[in-house]
XYZ file of C-alpha atoms in Angstrom:
754
model
C 39.731 8.484 23.352
C 37.549 9.610 20.424
C 35.305 7.452 18.255
C 33.484 8.103 15.005
C 30.111 6.333 15.056
C 27.903 6.033 11.989
C 24.357 4.661 12.280
C 22.253 4.174 9.163
C 18.739 3.060 8.336
C 15.560 4.970 9.148
C 17.283 7.386 11.511
C 16.320 10.843 10.241
C 13.121 12.595 11.200
C 12.603 10.083 14.011
C 14.205 11.910 16.947
C 17.501 10.086 16.665
C 19.772 13.101 17.152
C 17.930 14.289 20.287
C 18.109 10.713 21.566
C 21.884 10.631 20.954
C 22.200 14.005 22.663
C 20.420 12.916 25.847
C 22.279 9.585 25.874
C 25.593 11.424 25.598
C 24.815 13.362 28.766
C 23.823 10.151 30.527
C 27.235 8.593 29.808
C 29.339 11.777 30.114
C 30.217 11.927 26.428
C 31.496 15.069 24.724
C 31.283 15.550 20.982
C 28.769 16.161 18.190
C 25.932 14.467 16.336
C 24.554 15.386 12.929
C 22.602 13.983 10.022
C 24.536 13.189 6.906
C 23.736 11.534 3.595
C 24.231 8.072 5.113
C 22.287 8.503 8.346
C 23.569 9.837 11.668
C 27.242 10.568 12.335
C 28.590 10.948 15.871
C 31.981 12.104 17.107
C 32.334 11.060 20.741
C 35.137 11.617 23.249
C 35.184 9.872 26.643
C 36.765 6.963 28.438
C 36.681 3.603 26.660
C 34.282 2.242 29.276
C 31.807 5.095 28.796
C 32.089 4.926 25.021
C 31.309 1.205 25.140
C 28.213 1.838 27.285
C 27.169 4.770 25.096
C 27.454 2.765 21.866
C 25.604 -0.221 23.312
C 22.748 1.986 24.549
C 22.370 3.684 21.163
C 21.912 0.340 19.454
C 19.658 -1.309 22.028
C 17.323 1.555 23.015
C 16.734 3.644 19.870
C 13.563 5.745 19.293
C 10.543 3.528 18.660
C 9.937 4.823 15.121
C 13.563 4.354 14.018
C 15.024 1.331 12.226
C 18.744 0.665 12.470
C 20.050 -1.196 9.421
C 23.746 -0.808 9.978
C 26.279 0.774 12.304
C 30.002 1.209 12.621
C 32.455 2.489 15.194
C 36.094 3.346 14.735
C 38.688 5.006 16.896
C 40.117 8.200 15.435
C 42.772 10.653 16.673
C 41.606 12.199 19.921
C 39.550 15.378 19.603
C 38.623 17.830 22.337
C 35.052 19.068 22.748
C 33.745 21.451 25.390
C 30.330 19.719 25.484
C 28.045 17.570 23.388
C 26.026 19.311 20.686
C 23.817 18.789 17.657
C 25.442 20.413 14.653
C 24.044 21.375 11.268
C 23.864 18.634 8.673
C 26.335 18.640 5.851
C 25.683 17.211 2.413
C 29.067 16.378 0.945
C 28.198 13.142 -0.850
C 25.299 11.308 -2.473
C 22.287 10.318 -0.391
C 22.561 6.794 1.035
C 20.003 6.236 3.779
C 16.440 5.133 4.288
C 13.955 7.945 3.896
C 11.345 8.890 6.474
C 7.683 7.911 5.981
C 4.784 9.781 7.532
C 4.154 8.892 11.169
C 0.732 8.841 12.781
C -0.088 11.218 15.631
C 1.453 9.992 18.890
C -0.554 9.676 22.089
C 1.150 12.585 23.877
C 0.463 14.990 21.009
C -3.100 13.723 20.796
C -3.679 14.549 24.448
C -2.131 18.002 24.053
C -4.579 19.006 21.331
C -7.584 18.674 23.657
C -5.913 19.954 26.830
C -7.246 23.463 27.464
C -4.157 24.272 29.530
C -1.786 23.378 26.703
C -0.701 26.040 24.225
C -1.393 23.628 21.363
C -5.010 23.261 22.380
C -6.936 22.687 19.151
C -3.904 23.216 16.931
C -4.579 20.807 13.997
C -0.932 20.379 13.002
C 0.512 19.382 16.336
C 3.505 17.074 15.909
C 6.681 16.207 17.764
C 9.990 14.491 17.200
C 8.208 11.116 16.978
C 5.138 11.858 14.853
C 3.778 13.879 11.977
C 4.133 14.151 8.204
C 7.549 13.447 6.734
C 7.555 11.974 3.224
C 4.458 13.955 2.207
C 6.177 17.314 2.788
C 9.792 16.427 1.937
C 11.653 17.958 -0.985
C 15.187 16.693 -0.322
C 17.372 15.058 2.300
C 19.058 14.962 4.808
C 15.872 15.537 6.798
C 16.043 19.154 7.961
C 13.338 21.801 8.204
C 14.729 23.710 5.224
C 14.333 20.575 3.105
C 10.603 20.359 3.853
C 7.549 22.504 3.230
C 7.684 23.579 6.889
C 10.540 25.904 5.910
C 8.208 28.842 5.281
C 6.851 28.763 8.849
C 9.194 30.751 11.078
C 9.066 29.282 14.577
C 7.762 31.605 17.280
C 9.757 32.224 20.466
C 8.078 29.376 22.366
C 8.462 26.845 19.536
C 12.098 27.805 19.044
C 12.695 27.411 22.766
C 11.276 23.855 22.595
C 13.342 23.140 19.505
C 16.571 24.103 21.277
C 15.815 22.536 24.668
C 17.515 19.110 25.053
C 14.985 18.111 27.696
C 11.958 18.915 25.532
C 10.246 16.223 23.449
C 10.299 18.646 20.516
C 14.057 19.083 20.688
C 15.117 19.345 17.025
C 11.649 18.421 15.795
C 11.757 19.621 12.187
C 7.958 19.907 11.912
C 7.593 21.901 15.136
C 4.952 24.645 15.031
C 1.923 25.960 16.909
C -1.194 28.013 16.316
C 0.760 31.249 16.535
C 3.455 30.438 13.953
C 2.224 27.394 12.081
C -0.179 26.112 9.465
C -3.470 27.972 9.027
C -6.942 26.589 8.261
C -9.730 27.956 6.104
C -13.259 26.526 5.934
C -14.882 27.628 2.677
C -18.118 27.018 0.857
C -18.018 25.746 -2.719
C -18.068 29.324 -4.041
C -14.838 30.068 -2.204
C -16.346 32.209 0.536
C -14.375 31.892 3.772
C -16.709 30.799 6.558
C -14.266 30.312 9.430
C -10.527 30.141 10.156
C -10.278 29.544 13.916
C -9.721 25.788 14.451
C -12.271 25.107 17.196
C -14.980 27.034 15.346
C -13.972 25.340 12.081
C -14.441 21.861 13.508
C -17.724 22.766 15.196
C -19.063 23.970 11.856
C -17.807 20.842 10.076
C -19.518 18.668 12.693
C -22.740 20.582 12.114
C -22.442 20.312 8.325
C -21.768 16.560 8.546
C -24.797 16.029 10.798
C -26.936 17.865 8.256
C -25.925 15.406 5.537
C -23.316 17.521 3.739
C -20.133 16.338 2.056
C -16.866 17.987 3.100
C -13.552 17.927 1.212
C -10.933 17.909 3.970
C -7.284 18.639 3.214
C -5.292 16.292 5.415
C -1.480 16.193 5.510
C -1.222 13.712 2.626
C -4.094 14.881 0.427
C -7.818 15.604 0.423
C -10.413 13.280 1.912
C -14.126 13.334 1.121
C -16.154 13.051 4.313
C -19.799 12.560 5.230
C -21.866 10.904 7.964
C -21.211 7.154 7.867
C -24.630 6.556 9.482
C -26.543 8.528 6.847
C -27.532 6.369 3.877
C -28.761 9.371 1.887
C -25.494 11.276 2.328
C -23.447 8.213 1.364
C -25.619 7.580 -1.690
C -25.195 11.203 -2.778
C -21.422 10.992 -2.322
C -21.372 7.877 -4.481
C -23.420 9.625 -7.186
C -21.249 12.709 -7.232
C -17.955 10.803 -7.094
C -19.151 8.292 -9.713
C -18.372 5.421 -7.371
C -21.555 3.319 -7.356
C -20.512 0.356 -5.238
C -16.808 0.333 -4.359
C -16.549 0.204 -0.546
C -15.903 3.452 1.311
C -13.468 3.688 4.206
C -14.614 5.178 7.493
C -12.825 6.817 10.397
C -13.898 6.350 14.023
C -13.140 8.990 16.666
C -10.883 6.581 18.578
C -9.956 2.941 19.006
C -12.154 2.920 22.122
C -15.203 4.007 20.126
C -14.479 1.401 17.468
C -14.151 -1.367 20.060
C -17.629 -0.518 21.363
C -19.208 -1.530 18.057
C -16.856 -4.202 16.742
C -14.720 -7.012 18.105
C -11.119 -6.637 16.933
C -8.437 -9.288 16.776
C -5.079 -8.433 18.405
C -3.550 -8.121 14.929
C -6.228 -5.694 13.774
C -5.938 -3.580 16.906
C -2.161 -3.482 16.645
C -2.332 -2.292 13.026
C -5.008 0.324 13.739
C -2.931 1.851 16.533
C 0.503 1.498 14.887
C 2.708 4.359 13.740
C 1.298 3.762 10.221
C -2.396 3.612 11.208
C -3.638 2.104 7.912
C -7.188 1.333 6.931
C -7.907 -2.193 8.175
C -10.578 -4.363 6.560
C -12.868 -5.871 9.188
C -15.851 -8.217 9.009
C -18.783 -5.896 8.323
C -21.258 -8.376 9.808
C -19.747 -7.856 13.257
C -20.569 -4.153 13.472
C -23.218 -3.003 15.930
C -24.871 0.384 16.124
C -26.224 2.767 13.511
C -23.506 2.438 10.888
C -24.984 2.330 7.338
C -23.031 -0.803 6.425
C -25.086 -1.683 3.328
C -24.490 1.752 1.835
C -20.809 1.810 2.786
C -19.961 -1.642 1.397
C -22.872 -2.885 -0.723
C -23.224 -6.681 -0.598
C -19.743 -7.052 0.882
C -18.762 -8.701 4.129
C -15.806 -6.439 4.862
C -15.535 -2.780 5.775
C -12.447 -0.571 5.889
C -11.955 1.326 9.140
C -9.246 3.523 10.601
C -8.737 5.898 13.502
C -7.396 9.460 13.223
C -3.732 9.551 12.277
C -3.247 13.345 12.251
C -4.114 16.045 14.765
C -6.485 17.537 12.193
C -8.484 14.320 11.864
C -8.407 13.777 15.611
C -9.837 17.228 16.370
C -12.445 16.926 13.635
C -13.582 13.548 14.936
C -13.487 14.814 18.529
C -16.147 17.378 17.590
C -18.189 15.029 15.402
C -18.237 12.090 17.802
C -19.507 9.439 15.371
C -18.023 7.500 12.420
C -17.440 9.418 9.209
C -16.707 8.360 5.648
C -13.120 9.309 4.786
C -12.452 8.320 1.190
C -9.760 9.618 -1.153
C -10.449 13.104 -2.487
C -10.614 12.460 -6.213
C -12.933 11.585 -9.043
C -13.029 7.827 -9.568
C -9.873 6.720 -11.375
C -7.919 9.934 -10.800
C -5.109 10.318 -8.246
C -5.710 11.778 -4.803
C -5.787 15.597 -4.915
C -3.423 17.626 -2.747
C -3.593 21.274 -3.856
C -6.379 23.737 -3.069
C -6.554 24.837 -6.697
C -7.053 21.285 -7.971
C -9.504 20.455 -5.199
C -11.752 23.419 -5.961
C -11.646 22.700 -9.688
C -12.111 18.926 -9.540
C -14.339 18.514 -6.476
C -16.679 21.508 -6.614
C -19.449 19.264 -7.958
C -18.739 16.686 -5.258
C -18.170 18.618 -2.014
C -20.537 21.087 -0.363
C -17.746 22.625 1.718
C -13.943 22.643 1.691
C -11.473 22.579 4.550
C -8.182 23.946 3.207
C -4.849 24.690 4.855
C -1.686 26.392 3.623
C 0.838 23.571 4.132
C 1.983 22.436 0.700
C 1.977 18.692 0.047
C 4.866 17.598 -2.175
C 4.064 13.878 -2.288
C 0.328 13.075 -2.075
C -0.506 9.624 -0.761
C -3.614 7.522 -0.410
C -4.241 5.773 2.884
C -2.724 2.310 3.100
C -5.137 -0.647 3.290
C -4.558 -4.110 4.722
C -6.448 -7.134 5.942
C -5.851 -10.153 8.146
C -7.260 -13.523 7.111
C -9.922 -14.866 9.518
C -8.292 -18.182 10.494
C -4.546 -17.613 10.308
C -4.350 -13.810 10.571
C -2.122 -13.728 7.501
C -1.493 -10.061 6.647
C -2.535 -9.036 3.136
C -1.805 -5.570 1.785
C -4.466 -4.180 -0.514
C -2.648 -0.858 -0.879
C 0.785 0.091 0.441
C 1.120 3.856 0.591
C 0.954 6.396 3.444
C 3.042 5.343 6.425
C 4.995 2.681 4.506
C 6.314 4.480 1.409
C 8.992 5.113 0.293
C 11.085 2.436 2.007
C 11.530 -1.272 1.539
C 13.120 -2.702 4.668
C 14.504 -5.892 3.198
C 17.530 -6.601 1.007
C 18.068 -8.059 -2.455
C 21.391 -9.880 -2.762
C 23.380 -9.151 -5.877
C 21.482 -6.016 -6.862
C 23.786 -3.456 -8.418
C 23.183 0.253 -7.913
C 21.261 2.631 -10.151
C 18.448 0.341 -11.281
C 14.929 1.741 -11.692
C 11.899 -0.503 -12.236
C 8.799 1.065 -13.763
C 6.345 -1.625 -12.648
C 3.159 -2.525 -14.460
C 0.110 -0.605 -15.587
C -2.646 -1.083 -13.033
C -1.832 -0.258 -9.401
C 1.389 1.316 -10.581
C 4.479 1.824 -8.413
C 8.128 2.646 -9.121
C 11.110 0.989 -7.430
C 14.608 2.502 -7.381
C 17.931 1.204 -6.119
C 20.400 4.101 -6.352
C 22.563 3.090 -3.380
C 22.511 0.544 -0.548
C 18.722 0.723 -0.206
C 15.600 -0.019 -2.207
C 12.958 2.692 -2.414
C 9.361 1.862 -3.307
C 7.028 4.665 -4.276
C 3.578 5.083 -2.843
C 0.673 3.526 -4.776
C 0.133 5.632 -7.915
C -2.841 4.065 -9.692
C -3.967 3.078 -13.187
C -1.755 4.598 -15.881
C -4.661 4.807 -18.332
C -5.589 7.951 -16.397
C -3.635 10.974 -17.649
C -3.255 12.553 -14.212
C -1.999 9.267 -12.755
C 0.513 8.994 -15.588
C 1.736 12.540 -14.910
C 2.220 11.646 -11.228
C 4.057 8.485 -12.306
C 6.462 10.535 -14.453
C 6.928 13.088 -11.680
C 7.734 10.309 -9.204
C 10.446 8.879 -11.459
C 11.928 12.331 -11.954
C 11.738 13.065 -8.217
C 13.710 9.923 -7.378
C 16.433 10.887 -9.853
C 16.575 14.448 -8.534
C 16.514 13.498 -4.850
C 19.291 10.925 -5.110
C 21.213 12.785 -7.828
C 21.598 9.441 -9.552
C 20.620 8.631 -13.125
C 19.566 4.989 -13.607
C 22.025 2.825 -15.483
C 19.422 0.076 -15.906
C 15.697 0.552 -16.502
C 13.208 -2.318 -16.177
C 9.682 -2.581 -17.549
C 6.811 -4.980 -18.183
C 6.811 -7.026 -21.403
C 3.511 -5.526 -22.541
C 4.566 -3.329 -25.490
C 1.855 -0.670 -25.175
C 1.770 -0.141 -21.406
C 2.462 3.499 -20.577
C 5.128 2.357 -18.117
C 6.830 0.357 -20.881
C 6.779 3.265 -23.308
C 8.149 5.638 -20.667
C 10.891 3.183 -19.671
C 12.059 2.780 -23.249
C 12.051 6.480 -24.104
C 13.477 7.646 -20.786
C 16.053 4.853 -20.836
C 17.404 6.272 -24.092
C 17.595 9.758 -22.589
C 19.432 8.413 -19.552
C 21.680 6.208 -21.676
C 20.569 3.207 -19.639
C 20.285 -0.472 -20.487
C 16.608 -1.378 -20.801
C 15.131 -4.816 -20.047
C 11.597 -6.149 -20.326
C 10.526 -8.640 -17.649
C 7.485 -10.866 -17.939
C 4.692 -9.754 -15.618
C 4.072 -13.002 -13.755
C 7.736 -13.816 -13.393
C 8.062 -10.416 -11.696
C 5.218 -11.383 -9.343
C 7.017 -14.641 -8.519
C 10.330 -12.833 -8.039
C 8.677 -10.411 -5.613
C 7.922 -13.290 -3.199
C 11.301 -14.923 -3.735
C 12.970 -11.598 -3.007
C 10.808 -10.700 -0.046
C 11.577 -14.036 1.660
C 15.255 -14.256 0.624
C 14.766 -17.471 -1.373
C 17.067 -16.818 -4.331
C 20.217 -18.181 -2.729
C 18.847 -21.479 -1.452
C 19.382 -24.819 -3.142
C 15.840 -26.229 -2.967
C 13.375 -25.582 -5.824
C 10.341 -23.353 -5.240
C 6.954 -23.666 -6.922
C 5.536 -20.317 -7.997
C 1.744 -19.971 -8.158
C 0.898 -16.668 -9.846
C -2.757 -15.932 -10.392
C -4.190 -12.570 -11.367
C -6.359 -10.781 -13.904
C -4.047 -9.975 -16.755
C -0.418 -9.936 -17.850
C 1.298 -10.132 -21.222
C 2.624 -13.656 -21.747
C 5.788 -14.701 -23.539
C 3.668 -16.480 -26.181
C 1.528 -13.405 -26.860
C -1.435 -14.726 -24.861
C -2.796 -13.012 -21.755
C -1.483 -14.990 -18.810
C -2.991 -15.023 -15.338
C -3.172 -18.639 -14.158
C 0.468 -19.713 -14.081
C 2.730 -22.233 -12.368
C 6.484 -21.687 -12.395
C 9.458 -23.550 -10.997
C 12.443 -21.647 -9.628
C 15.687 -23.596 -9.508
C 19.348 -22.662 -10.037
C 18.495 -19.004 -10.721
C 16.084 -19.914 -13.492
C 12.302 -19.530 -13.627
C 10.445 -21.870 -15.968
C 6.720 -22.041 -16.659
C 5.527 -25.566 -15.906
C 1.747 -25.283 -16.000
C -1.247 -23.054 -16.553
C -5.004 -22.931 -16.726
C -6.367 -24.004 -20.089
C -6.616 -21.077 -22.494
C -9.982 -19.558 -23.323
C -11.028 -16.620 -25.505
C -10.205 -13.081 -24.393
C -13.054 -11.012 -25.818
C -13.708 -7.331 -26.420
C -10.408 -6.056 -25.013
C -10.563 -4.247 -21.682
C -14.345 -4.669 -21.593
C -13.851 -8.287 -20.547
C -12.272 -7.203 -17.258
C -15.261 -5.021 -16.424
C -18.007 -7.417 -17.559
C -17.853 -10.862 -15.858
C -20.651 -11.968 -18.147
C -18.152 -11.899 -21.044
C -15.905 -14.337 -19.179
C -18.897 -16.639 -18.752
C -19.738 -16.240 -22.442
C -16.170 -17.233 -23.331
C -16.285 -20.396 -21.191
C -19.941 -21.439 -21.543
C -20.966 -24.672 -23.236
C -24.319 -25.114 -25.059
C -26.026 -26.246 -21.838
C -25.448 -22.756 -20.413
C -27.071 -20.943 -23.337
C -30.190 -20.258 -21.303
C -28.138 -18.305 -18.778
C -26.588 -16.169 -21.486
C -30.011 -15.491 -23.007
C -31.174 -14.214 -19.618
C -28.250 -11.795 -19.493
C -27.913 -10.682 -23.146
C -30.304 -9.746 -25.915
C -30.299 -11.975 -28.981
C -28.625 -9.162 -30.938
C -25.808 -8.814 -28.402
C -25.346 -12.590 -28.283
C -25.073 -12.691 -32.039
C -22.435 -9.948 -32.074
C -20.360 -11.605 -29.376
C -20.630 -14.960 -31.130
C -19.132 -13.439 -34.264
C -16.380 -11.821 -32.170
C -15.675 -15.171 -30.504
C -15.459 -17.007 -33.824
C -12.924 -14.515 -35.176
C -10.986 -14.099 -31.935
C -7.348 -15.190 -31.755
C -6.356 -13.738 -28.395
C -6.348 -16.323 -25.597
C -6.013 -16.119 -21.830
C -5.319 -18.306 -18.810
C -6.484 -15.629 -16.355
C -7.752 -16.908 -12.999
C -9.132 -13.437 -12.377
C -11.423 -13.866 -15.378
C -12.338 -17.380 -14.191
C -13.505 -15.794 -10.930
C -15.572 -13.408 -13.047
C -17.108 -16.266 -15.020
C -18.051 -18.108 -11.830
C -19.553 -14.936 -10.351
C -21.700 -14.437 -13.432
C -22.660 -18.133 -13.590
C -23.895 -18.014 -9.990
C -25.754 -14.741 -10.450
C -23.427 -12.880 -8.093
C -22.066 -10.239 -10.482
C -22.407 -9.536 -14.200
C -20.691 -6.124 -14.298
C -17.726 -4.899 -12.252
C -18.049 -1.274 -11.209
C -14.529 -1.489 -9.750
C -11.610 -3.848 -10.216
C -12.059 -7.160 -8.437
C -15.685 -6.560 -7.457
C -16.907 -9.987 -8.600
C -14.194 -11.788 -6.600
C -14.932 -9.698 -3.503
C -18.652 -10.437 -3.783
C -17.887 -14.144 -4.058
C -15.737 -14.018 -0.927
C -18.571 -12.226 0.841
C -20.878 -15.177 0.166
C -18.871 -17.208 2.672
C -19.595 -16.893 6.353
C -17.488 -19.825 7.559
C -16.255 -23.163 6.256
C -14.786 -26.549 7.133
C -12.341 -28.168 4.737
C -13.915 -31.579 5.265
C -17.176 -30.245 3.798
C -15.518 -29.070 0.568
C -15.109 -30.968 -2.690
C -12.673 -30.422 -5.561
C -14.105 -30.250 -9.077
C -11.035 -31.071 -11.148
C -7.435 -32.252 -11.117
C -4.396 -31.292 -13.152
C -4.291 -32.946 -16.565
C -1.302 -33.805 -18.761
C 1.540 -31.327 -19.201
C 0.414 -29.291 -16.227
C -2.770 -27.961 -17.845
C -5.757 -27.140 -15.645
C -9.040 -28.021 -17.451
C -10.758 -24.625 -17.268
C -13.801 -25.536 -19.380
C -14.425 -28.686 -17.367
C -14.245 -26.658 -14.152
C -17.005 -24.306 -15.322
C -19.065 -27.231 -16.599
C -18.968 -28.995 -13.219
C -19.804 -25.779 -11.391
C -22.839 -25.425 -13.645
C -23.869 -29.008 -12.901
C -23.778 -28.268 -9.170
C -25.874 -25.162 -9.764
C -28.489 -27.136 -11.704
C -28.555 -29.795 -8.982
C -29.504 -27.186 -6.407
C -26.211 -27.030 -4.490
C -26.275 -23.847 -2.363
C -24.370 -20.964 -3.887
C -22.112 -20.568 -0.850
C -21.101 -24.230 -1.097
C -20.313 -23.893 -4.805
C -18.074 -20.903 -4.079
C -16.351 -22.853 -1.315
C -15.861 -25.851 -3.595
C -14.415 -23.557 -6.269
C -11.899 -22.016 -3.862
C -11.073 -25.441 -2.432
C -10.440 -26.694 -5.973
C -7.978 -23.872 -6.595
C -6.195 -24.588 -3.321
C -5.864 -28.329 -3.983
C -4.516 -27.736 -7.505
C -1.530 -25.978 -5.953
C -0.538 -29.022 -3.927
C -1.164 -31.386 -6.834
C 1.357 -29.400 -8.854
C 3.815 -29.326 -5.937
C 3.546 -33.105 -5.527
C 3.951 -33.677 -9.253
C 7.299 -31.842 -9.158
C 8.220 -33.101 -5.673
C 8.496 -29.571 -4.298
C 7.559 -28.632 -0.756
C 8.206 -24.873 -0.961
C 5.424 -22.840 -2.552
C 5.294 -19.086 -3.237
C 1.994 -17.425 -4.143
C 1.471 -13.966 -5.637
C -0.930 -12.025 -7.846
C -4.172 -10.205 -7.103
C -6.143 -13.439 -6.637
C -4.251 -13.956 -3.375
C -6.010 -10.997 -1.826
C -8.860 -13.477 -1.292
C -8.573 -14.196 2.439
C -10.592 -17.428 2.344
C -8.395 -18.871 -0.396
C -5.222 -17.932 1.515
C -6.549 -19.543 4.700
C -7.498 -22.707 2.807
C -4.018 -22.960 1.301
C -2.418 -22.504 4.705
C -4.721 -25.057 6.299
C -4.126 -27.705 3.632
C -0.381 -27.178 3.479
C 0.427 -26.516 7.114
C 2.083 -29.870 7.874
C 3.968 -30.840 4.730
C 4.743 -27.638 2.850
C 6.490 -24.321 3.431
C 4.260 -21.534 2.159
C 5.268 -18.005 1.191
C 3.011 -15.039 0.471
C 3.693 -11.352 -0.027
C 3.445 -9.791 3.418
C 5.585 -6.636 3.292
C 4.143 -5.901 -0.154
C 0.747 -6.240 -1.741
C 0.230 -9.409 -3.815
C -1.370 -7.279 -6.538
C 0.442 -5.327 -9.260
C 1.937 -2.913 -6.744
C 4.681 -5.519 -6.232
C 5.642 -5.709 -9.919
C 8.286 -2.950 -9.696
C 9.988 -4.666 -6.755
C 9.664 -8.023 -8.515
C 11.372 -6.571 -11.578
C 14.323 -5.516 -9.415
C 14.445 -8.975 -7.852
C 14.246 -10.733 -11.223
C 16.971 -8.542 -12.711
C 19.382 -9.019 -9.815
C 18.903 -12.761 -9.369
C 17.866 -14.094 -12.780
C 19.139 -11.770 -15.523
C 22.413 -10.904 -13.795
C 23.031 -14.539 -12.872
C 22.332 -15.937 -16.347
């Protein structure tokens, strides 16, 4: 008998066809396997018994980097095949499958690169069927070599032999190449002079340059990284000066997980993430590091440090020669997107880097490294940035979502979400759309989705803020596409992102939404950011918020915590303001405050005010710095030692001014700063459960950038562990990266159900 088997999900570029091929021989199957626009399609002829065993094995023992979302099997008229073979992919319909993210270097490939007997010895672009760049070099699907930037590299005789050999681990590996036929390196000085091209010599020179305190711009497979000695305070300080990044923490790469374990104790969750197929940057307690690492220069005044291990052969070989930890931060000027082309790198980074490591593999989709953290007590995973290794797929499902909906997200930490078929696609982190280059990448990403899926959106979603670049683009492009266009309130999108991620829309019980962040345009024209919502019967209603206070000086308020303190200060705090501002500046801001009409409930700005009140931070050099510095004040805590400052007042209003007043009283009474910070976080946590009890709700969903604070998340989990069901973003970041997904979720389960 003959069966047609279709398997869909993340099944292209993961070695699925070679796996099917070898399995077919194991069970004496004749037929064909190919990629198509829905996944993998198999025609198999054998006895019913063997077909049953074959099908079961495919579903229960797939390649480790694959994800099967669906499968079907149907008997068709019997066909005769002489053998089993992999046939060329055919594209005869619209794309309807999960795309393939970049995979970190596998252990076998890693060993090959430093094996002198192996023909890929010191080849920096060694990959196989199970590892290597995918999304970064893809131009279209199905995933075949001629749809990637590897197309221009004609495989040599040996590589082609591997590619065609069913018993070889590079059988049908679309990124297969070697030093003879593959990607070429060039180490240049800042004037463009070529210093070396042979890989081993290149990495020896880079190691020497790094030891001497130089800064190297290294083109990796997803974009340029800026590298210097992570032990050298002078080199790090110079990198910060040149990159205009005075205090934002810098990520570092260790030569291996073994080397990292020698200097830092890792939790099982941290180790698993660091060695996963995504290999993100993982934030680890900086106070636990031993050795010569320049922690204070890498993460000034912070208690956490971002670390990773090499995820490409290029990084592995470079770190093999260097042998000590190296800064590996995004290759850009602060605020701009990561650079991926040699031309842009030389133009933009020539005043930053002393030397450049280029290669001739084109990068179609540049991506920053992903960043995540695990909370200290409960090991709750928190994404800070979801990009390389995770984009462009979302592995969950939104019930009721119709096809051809594109969500343009917010403004800061921009992403785009698209639902052209049976799957949801989430772009890599793009950045702040105030930056022109980021905006251009945002536009290109939207256009790329439309081109790749050959689907024009019928519905376009955007934030309510009328002047956001994403809003303007959605409205104008929606007209061009002839699409319906909807605005969705920022914090309701945050709430919907958690409801969607945890499949809560279809249940009967109400859910309390706690959405705290820095800024978002409210339905009343105020700037929201400290909101409580209730979801019930496919409706989201705002039921509470932090008391409004003055939003002053536009965007300057987000960068100057002292302005948040000025907005909330009572006369007893005047002495603090006089220490921070000149009398002239105070007079100007007082006039601005008297005339101001714009109000906010932002918990992000309340964090800023507290940070300034306690002398922790008066000026943010990067987003969220004040909150991160506050978290770093805390070494450990016990809930029984914490006190709450306030309770919810009438109509669900949180008394913001009273909160700051009581914090100031504690400060004047000599309460240690760490204890005041703990009491503040404990207050926030207890307010959540007061609101839940007031509405008799035991399910609580939290989202917004404030919930990147690991201590706060742990406190909430500890307080609510027995009587409440708690939900946080875990597959997505709680910050504005989740807005695009939340817009999709809100549209499908609120707008379409109303």
